[in-house]
CSV table of C-alpha atoms in Angstrom, one decimal:
chain,number,residue,atom,x,y,z
A,1,MET,CA,-13.4,-15.7,10.9
A,2,LYS,CA,-14.1,-12.1,10.9
A,3,PHE,CA,-15.7,-10.2,8.2
A,4,THR,CA,-13.5,-7.7,6.9
A,5,LYS,CA,-14.9,-6.8,3.4
A,6,PRO,CA,-15.3,-2.6,2.9
A,7,ALA,CA,-18.3,-1.6,1.6
A,8,ILE,CA,-17.3,0.4,-1.7
A,9,ASP,CA,-19.0,3.1,-3.9
A,10,ILE,CA,-21.3,2.0,-7.2
A,11,ASP,CA,-18.2,3.1,-9.3
A,12,ALA,CA,-16.3,1.1,-7.7
A,13,GLN,CA,-18.8,-1.8,-7.8
A,14,ILE,CA,-18.9,-1.4,-12.1
A,15,ALA,CA,-14.8,-1.0,-12.2
A,16,LEU,CA,-15.6,-4.5,-10.2
A,17,LEU,CA,-17.6,-5.9,-12.8
A,18,LYS,CA,-15.7,-5.3,-15.1
A,19,GLN,CA,-12.4,-6.2,-13.9
A,20,ARG,CA,-14.5,-9.6,-13.7
A,21,GLY,CA,-15.1,-9.6,-17.4
A,22,LEU,CA,-18.7,-7.9,-17.6
A,23,GLU,CA,-19.2,-5.7,-20.7
A,24,VAL,CA,-20.7,-2.6,-19.2
A,25,ALA,CA,-22.1,-0.5,-22.5
A,26,ALA,CA,-24.3,2.3,-20.9
A,27,VAL,CA,-22.1,3.0,-17.6
A,28,ASP,CA,-25.2,5.4,-16.4
A,29,VAL,CA,-27.7,2.7,-16.7
A,30,ALA,CA,-25.2,0.4,-15.3
A,31,ARG,CA,-25.1,2.9,-12.2
A,32,HIS,CA,-28.8,3.5,-11.9
A,33,TYR,CA,-30.0,0.3,-11.7
A,34,LEU,CA,-27.1,-0.3,-9.1
A,35,ARG,CA,-28.1,2.2,-6.8
A,36,PHE,CA,-31.4,2.2,-7.1
A,37,VAL,CA,-31.9,-1.8,-7.4
A,38,GLY,CA,-28.2,-2.9,-5.4
A,39,TYR,CA,-25.7,-5.3,-6.2
A,40,TYR,CA,-25.8,-7.7,-4.4
A,41,ARG,CA,-29.6,-8.3,-5.2
A,42,LEU,CA,-28.1,-8.3,-8.6
A,43,ALA,CA,-25.1,-10.6,-8.0
A,44,GLY,CA,-28.2,-13.4,-7.4
A,45,TYR,CA,-28.9,-13.0,-11.7
A,46,ALA,CA,-25.4,-13.1,-12.3
A,47,LEU,CA,-24.1,-15.8,-10.5
A,48,PRO,CA,-25.1,-18.5,-13.3
A,49,LEU,CA,-23.5,-15.9,-16.7
A,50,GLN,CA,-20.0,-16.9,-14.3
A,51,VAL,CA,-17.3,-19.5,-15.1
A,52,ASN,CA,-18.0,-22.6,-12.6
A,53,TYR,CA,-19.2,-20.2,-9.9
A,54,ASN,CA,-20.9,-23.0,-8.2
A,55,GLU,CA,-17.8,-25.1,-8.4
A,56,ASP,CA,-14.6,-23.0,-7.4
A,57,GLY,CA,-16.4,-19.8,-6.3
A,58,SER,CA,-14.9,-18.3,-9.7
A,59,HIS,CA,-16.2,-14.7,-10.5
A,60,ARG,CA,-15.2,-14.3,-13.7
A,61,PHE,CA,-18.3,-13.9,-16.5
A,62,LEU,CA,-18.3,-15.8,-19.7
A,63,ALA,CA,-16.9,-14.2,-22.4
A,64,GLY,CA,-19.5,-12.0,-24.0
A,65,THR,CA,-21.5,-11.3,-21.0
A,66,THR,CA,-23.0,-8.1,-20.5
A,67,PHE,CA,-24.8,-5.9,-18.0
A,68,ASP,CA,-28.0,-6.0,-20.1
A,69,ASP,CA,-27.8,-9.6,-19.6
A,70,VAL,CA,-27.9,-9.6,-16.4
A,71,LEU,CA,-30.4,-7.2,-16.2
A,72,ASP,CA,-32.1,-9.0,-18.4
A,73,LEU,CA,-32.4,-11.9,-16.2
A,74,TYR,CA,-34.0,-9.5,-12.8
A,75,VAL,CA,-36.3,-7.8,-14.7
A,76,PHE,CA,-38.1,-11.3,-16.0
A,77,ASP,CA,-37.4,-12.3,-12.9
A,78,ARG,CA,-39.9,-9.4,-11.5
A,79,LYS,CA,-42.8,-9.9,-13.5
A,80,LEU,CA,-42.8,-13.8,-12.8
A,81,ARG,CA,-43.1,-12.5,-9.2
A,82,LEU,CA,-46.4,-10.5,-10.0
A,83,ALA,CA,-47.5,-13.0,-12.7
A,84,VAL,CA,-47.6,-15.7,-9.9
A,85,MET,CA,-49.0,-12.5,-7.4
A,86,ASP,CA,-52.3,-12.2,-10.0
A,87,ALA,CA,-52.2,-16.2,-10.3
A,88,VAL,CA,-52.2,-16.7,-6.2
A,89,GLU,CA,-54.4,-14.0,-5.2
A,90,ARG,CA,-57.3,-15.7,-7.2
A,91,ILE,CA,-56.7,-18.8,-5.5
A,92,GLU,CA,-56.2,-18.2,-2.0
A,93,VAL,CA,-59.3,-16.3,-2.1
A,94,ALA,CA,-61.1,-18.9,-3.7
A,95,VAL,CA,-59.7,-21.4,-0.9
A,96,ARG,CA,-61.0,-18.9,1.5
A,97,ALA,CA,-64.3,-18.7,0.5
A,98,LEU,CA,-64.5,-22.2,-0.2
A,99,LEU,CA,-62.8,-23.6,3.1
A,100,SER,CA,-65.0,-21.9,5.3
A,101,GLN,CA,-68.7,-21.7,3.7
A,102,THR,CA,-67.8,-26.0,3.3
A,103,MET,CA,-67.2,-26.1,7.0
A,104,SER,CA,-70.3,-24.0,8.0
A,105,GLU,CA,-72.5,-25.6,6.1
A,106,LEU,CA,-71.2,-28.8,7.8
A,107,HIS,CA,-70.3,-27.9,11.2
A,108,GLY,CA,-71.6,-24.3,12.0
A,109,PRO,CA,-70.3,-21.0,11.5
A,110,HIS,CA,-68.1,-21.5,14.7
A,111,TRP,CA,-66.0,-24.7,13.5
A,112,PHE,CA,-62.8,-23.8,13.9
A,113,MET,CA,-63.3,-23.3,17.7
A,114,GLU,CA,-63.6,-27.2,18.1
A,115,ALA,CA,-60.2,-29.3,18.2
A,116,ALA,CA,-62.4,-32.4,16.8
A,117,HIS,CA,-62.4,-30.9,13.4
A,118,PHE,CA,-58.5,-31.0,13.2
A,119,VAL,CA,-56.8,-34.1,13.2
A,120,PRO,CA,-55.3,-34.6,16.7
A,121,SER,CA,-51.5,-34.0,15.8
A,122,PHE,CA,-52.7,-30.1,15.0
A,123,ARG,CA,-52.2,-27.5,17.4
A,124,HIS,CA,-55.5,-26.5,17.7
A,125,SER,CA,-54.8,-23.8,20.7
A,126,GLN,CA,-52.1,-22.2,19.1
A,127,PHE,CA,-54.0,-22.0,16.3
A,128,ILE,CA,-57.2,-20.6,18.1
A,129,SER,CA,-54.5,-18.1,19.2
A,130,ARG,CA,-53.3,-16.9,16.1
A,131,VAL,CA,-56.4,-16.1,15.4
A,132,LYS,CA,-57.2,-14.2,18.0
A,133,ASP,CA,-53.7,-12.2,16.8
A,134,ASP,CA,-54.7,-11.7,13.7
A,135,ILE,CA,-58.3,-10.6,14.1
A,136,GLY,CA,-57.5,-8.3,17.0
A,137,HIS,CA,-59.4,-9.9,19.5
A,138,ASP,CA,-57.6,-8.2,23.1
A,139,SER,CA,-58.8,-4.6,24.1
A,140,ALA,CA,-55.5,-3.8,23.4
A,141,ARG,CA,-55.1,-4.6,19.9
A,142,ALA,CA,-58.5,-3.0,18.9
A,143,ALA,CA,-57.3,-0.5,17.0
A,144,MET,CA,-56.3,-3.1,14.5
A,145,ARG,CA,-59.4,-4.2,14.0
A,146,GLN,CA,-61.3,-4.6,9.9
A,147,THR,CA,-64.4,-3.1,10.4
A,148,PHE,CA,-66.3,-6.1,10.0
A,149,ILE,CA,-64.5,-7.4,13.1
A,150,LYS,CA,-65.1,-4.3,14.8
A,151,HIS,CA,-68.5,-4.6,14.7
A,152,TYR,CA,-69.0,-8.1,15.8
A,153,TYR,CA,-67.2,-7.3,19.0
A,154,ASP,CA,-69.8,-4.3,19.2
A,155,LYS,CA,-73.0,-5.9,18.5
A,156,TYR,CA,-72.2,-9.4,20.2
A,157,GLY,CA,-70.7,-10.8,23.3
A,158,GLU,CA,-70.6,-14.7,22.3
A,159,PRO,CA,-69.3,-16.6,21.2
A,160,GLU,CA,-66.1,-15.2,22.1
A,161,LEU,CA,-64.7,-15.2,18.7
A,162,PRO,CA,-66.5,-14.1,14.9
A,163,PRO,CA,-67.9,-16.2,12.5
A,164,SER,CA,-65.7,-18.3,9.9
A,165,TRP,CA,-66.5,-16.0,7.4
A,166,MET,CA,-65.4,-12.6,9.3
A,167,VAL,CA,-62.1,-14.7,10.3
A,168,PHE,CA,-60.8,-16.3,7.6
A,169,GLU,CA,-61.0,-12.8,5.7
A,170,THR,CA,-58.0,-11.6,8.4
A,171,LEU,CA,-55.7,-14.6,8.3
A,172,SER,CA,-52.4,-15.1,6.2
A,173,PHE,CA,-52.8,-17.3,3.7
A,174,GLY,CA,-50.1,-19.8,5.4
A,175,THR,CA,-52.5,-20.1,8.5
A,176,VAL,CA,-55.3,-20.7,6.3
A,177,SER,CA,-53.2,-23.5,4.1
A,178,GLN,CA,-52.3,-25.2,7.3
A,179,ALA,CA,-56.0,-24.7,8.8
A,180,PHE,CA,-57.1,-26.6,5.9
A,181,LYS,CA,-54.1,-29.4,5.8
A,182,ASN,CA,-55.2,-30.2,9.3
A,183,LEU,CA,-58.4,-31.1,9.1
A,184,THR,CA,-59.9,-34.7,9.4
A,185,ARG,CA,-60.1,-36.1,6.1
A,186,GLN,CA,-63.6,-36.4,6.1
A,187,ASN,CA,-63.9,-32.9,6.3
A,188,GLN,CA,-61.2,-32.2,3.9
A,189,LYS,CA,-62.9,-34.4,1.3
A,190,PRO,CA,-66.0,-32.2,-0.2
A,191,ILE,CA,-63.6,-29.3,-0.3
A,192,ALA,CA,-60.8,-31.2,-2.3
A,193,LYS,CA,-63.5,-32.6,-4.6
A,194,ALA,CA,-64.1,-29.1,-6.1
A,195,PHE,CA,-60.4,-28.9,-6.9
A,196,GLY,CA,-60.7,-33.2,-8.5
A,197,LEU,CA,-57.6,-33.4,-5.9
A,198,ASP,CA,-57.7,-35.6,-2.7
A,199,GLY,CA,-57.2,-33.7,0.3
A,200,THR,CA,-53.3,-34.9,1.3
A,201,VAL,CA,-52.5,-33.6,-2.1
A,202,LEU,CA,-54.5,-30.0,-1.9
A,203,GLY,CA,-53.0,-29.9,1.6
A,204,SER,CA,-49.6,-29.9,0.1
A,205,TRP,CA,-50.0,-27.6,-2.6
A,206,LEU,CA,-52.4,-24.6,-0.5
A,207,HIS,CA,-49.0,-25.3,1.5
A,208,ALA,CA,-46.3,-25.5,-1.3
A,209,LEU,CA,-48.5,-22.1,-2.5
A,210,SER,CA,-48.1,-20.0,0.5
A,211,TYR,CA,-44.3,-20.7,0.7
A,212,VAL,CA,-44.5,-19.2,-3.3
A,213,ARG,CA,-46.2,-16.4,-2.4
A,214,ASN,CA,-44.7,-15.6,0.3
A,215,LEU,CA,-41.6,-15.3,-1.8
A,216,ALA,CA,-42.9,-13.3,-4.1
A,217,ALA,CA,-44.7,-10.7,-1.7
A,218,HIS,CA,-41.1,-10.1,-0.1
A,219,HIS,CA,-39.4,-9.7,-3.4
A,220,GLN,CA,-37.1,-13.3,-3.3
A,221,ARG,CA,-36.2,-15.3,-6.4
A,222,LEU,CA,-38.6,-17.4,-8.1
A,223,TRP,CA,-36.0,-17.9,-10.9
A,224,ASN,CA,-33.0,-20.6,-10.7
A,225,ARG,CA,-34.3,-21.3,-7.5
A,226,ALA,CA,-34.6,-24.4,-5.6
A,227,TYR,CA,-38.3,-24.6,-4.1
A,228,THR,CA,-38.1,-26.7,-0.4
A,229,ILE,CA,-41.6,-27.2,0.7
A,230,LYS,CA,-42.5,-29.9,-2.2
A,231,PRO,CA,-45.7,-30.2,-3.5
A,232,ILE,CA,-46.8,-34.1,-3.7
A,233,ALA,CA,-47.8,-35.1,-7.4
A,234,ALA,CA,-51.7,-35.5,-8.2
A,235,ARG,CA,-52.0,-39.0,-9.8
A,236,HIS,CA,-53.0,-36.9,-13.4
A,237,LEU,CA,-50.1,-34.6,-13.3
A,238,ALA,CA,-47.8,-37.2,-12.1
A,239,ALA,CA,-45.2,-36.3,-15.9
A,240,ASP,CA,-45.8,-32.8,-14.5
A,241,LEU,CA,-44.5,-33.0,-10.7
A,242,GLN,CA,-41.5,-35.2,-11.0
A,243,ASP,CA,-39.3,-32.7,-10.2
A,244,THR,CA,-40.8,-30.4,-7.8
A,245,THR,CA,-37.9,-28.8,-6.8
A,246,ARG,CA,-38.0,-25.8,-9.6
A,247,PHE,CA,-40.6,-23.5,-10.5
A,248,TYR,CA,-42.0,-25.1,-13.1
A,249,ALA,CA,-44.4,-27.1,-10.6
A,250,GLN,CA,-45.4,-24.1,-8.9
A,251,ALA,CA,-46.6,-22.9,-12.3
A,252,VAL,CA,-48.4,-26.4,-12.8
A,253,MET,CA,-50.3,-26.7,-9.2
A,254,ILE,CA,-51.2,-22.6,-10.3
A,255,GLU,CA,-52.7,-23.5,-13.7
A,256,ALA,CA,-54.3,-26.8,-12.7
A,257,LEU,CA,-56.0,-25.0,-9.7
A,258,LEU,CA,-56.9,-21.6,-12.2
A,259,ARG,CA,-58.6,-23.8,-14.4
A,260,VAL,CA,-61.6,-23.9,-11.4
A,261,VAL,CA,-61.9,-21.2,-9.9
A,262,ALA,CA,-61.3,-18.8,-12.9
A,263,PRO,CA,-61.9,-20.7,-15.9
A,264,GLY,CA,-61.6,-18.0,-18.3
A,265,SER,CA,-58.0,-16.9,-17.2
A,266,LEU,CA,-55.3,-16.2,-19.5
A,267,TRP,CA,-52.7,-16.8,-17.3
A,268,GLY,CA,-50.4,-20.2,-19.3
A,269,GLU,CA,-50.9,-18.3,-22.4
A,270,ARG,CA,-49.1,-14.9,-20.3
A,271,LEU,CA,-46.6,-17.1,-18.6
A,272,ALA,CA,-45.6,-18.1,-22.3
A,273,ASP,CA,-45.9,-15.1,-23.5
A,274,LEU,CA,-43.4,-13.9,-20.7
A,275,LEU,CA,-41.0,-16.3,-21.5
A,276,ALA,CA,-41.2,-15.5,-25.5
A,277,GLN,CA,-40.6,-11.9,-24.2
A,278,HIS,CA,-37.0,-12.9,-22.6
A,279,PRO,CA,-35.6,-15.3,-25.1
A,280,LYS,CA,-32.4,-15.9,-23.0
A,281,VAL,CA,-34.0,-16.8,-19.7
A,282,ARG,CA,-33.0,-20.4,-20.0
A,283,LEU,CA,-35.8,-23.0,-19.4
A,284,ASP,CA,-34.2,-25.3,-17.8
A,285,ARG,CA,-33.1,-22.8,-15.0
A,286,LEU,CA,-37.2,-23.0,-14.5
A,287,GLY,CA,-37.0,-26.7,-15.1
A,288,PHE,CA,-39.5,-26.1,-18.3
A,289,PRO,CA,-39.5,-29.2,-20.1
A,290,GLU,CA,-39.5,-29.6,-23.4
A,291,GLY,CA,-42.6,-28.8,-25.2
A,292,TRP,CA,-44.5,-28.2,-22.2
A,293,GLN,CA,-46.6,-25.9,-23.5
A,294,GLN,CA,-47.8,-29.1,-25.0
A,295,ARG,CA,-49.1,-30.9,-22.4
A,296,ALA,CA,-52.8,-31.6,-21.4
A,297,VAL,CA,-52.2,-28.9,-18.6
A,298,TRP,CA,-51.3,-26.0,-20.6
A,299,THR,CA,-53.9,-27.5,-23.2
A,300,GLY,CA,-56.6,-29.0,-21.8
């Protein structure tokens, strides 16, 4: 089947939305957001406000739905992404530091270069190739080196890679999470213990959070999403991690880890405030259970 839909201008987009039953009180406001946010992005927030969209593909809006309702969901989701980025940044920095410090103390500054510290199934050579790319190891990529990496290469010729505490500052969170996930259980144990978790559980959490972080960083929708990378439920949080496909599970992981790395954080309270500022946002679309704020993970 050949795609034949033509592009239509913004006034035609507004006319189409009205035709489908959306109430547009302030046309200038709608025109502004359609121009600078885009019809297609806003459409992702409009789908649940339409009649049986998932069942029959209808584009008719529920009676009384306004452009402001769609915009409210978009604004909420943007604020949610910012809140997630703020929290995951703290977690990411903490994991980098703890992983590098612990493994360096146990096995030396260049522990990551030794395949023996990882499970046999880990593609260690590919990991080292990724490290080299990310730090600008090859002379052809020297211009991208961070100052401390440049200093290492200017001063030292051996070993061929900088120490862990330099390298792990340059790697993506996804690469860091994969490095931890593939450590031997004995190596995972002291790192995971600092978070009160089993190594396998922490590995799955970091993998899931790196995915959420990437979604947020690339402006993808967090609201009303089914998350495909599912964290393993820690025993003490089993009741809160029953449905790991919804945002609530991501929020529980974030809150539990923040309580360790940033004990004074008010992230949970700010999340509650954000939800209160947008009362039309349905909590079930995010997987939040009734009375979620009274659960131990949020009150402990």
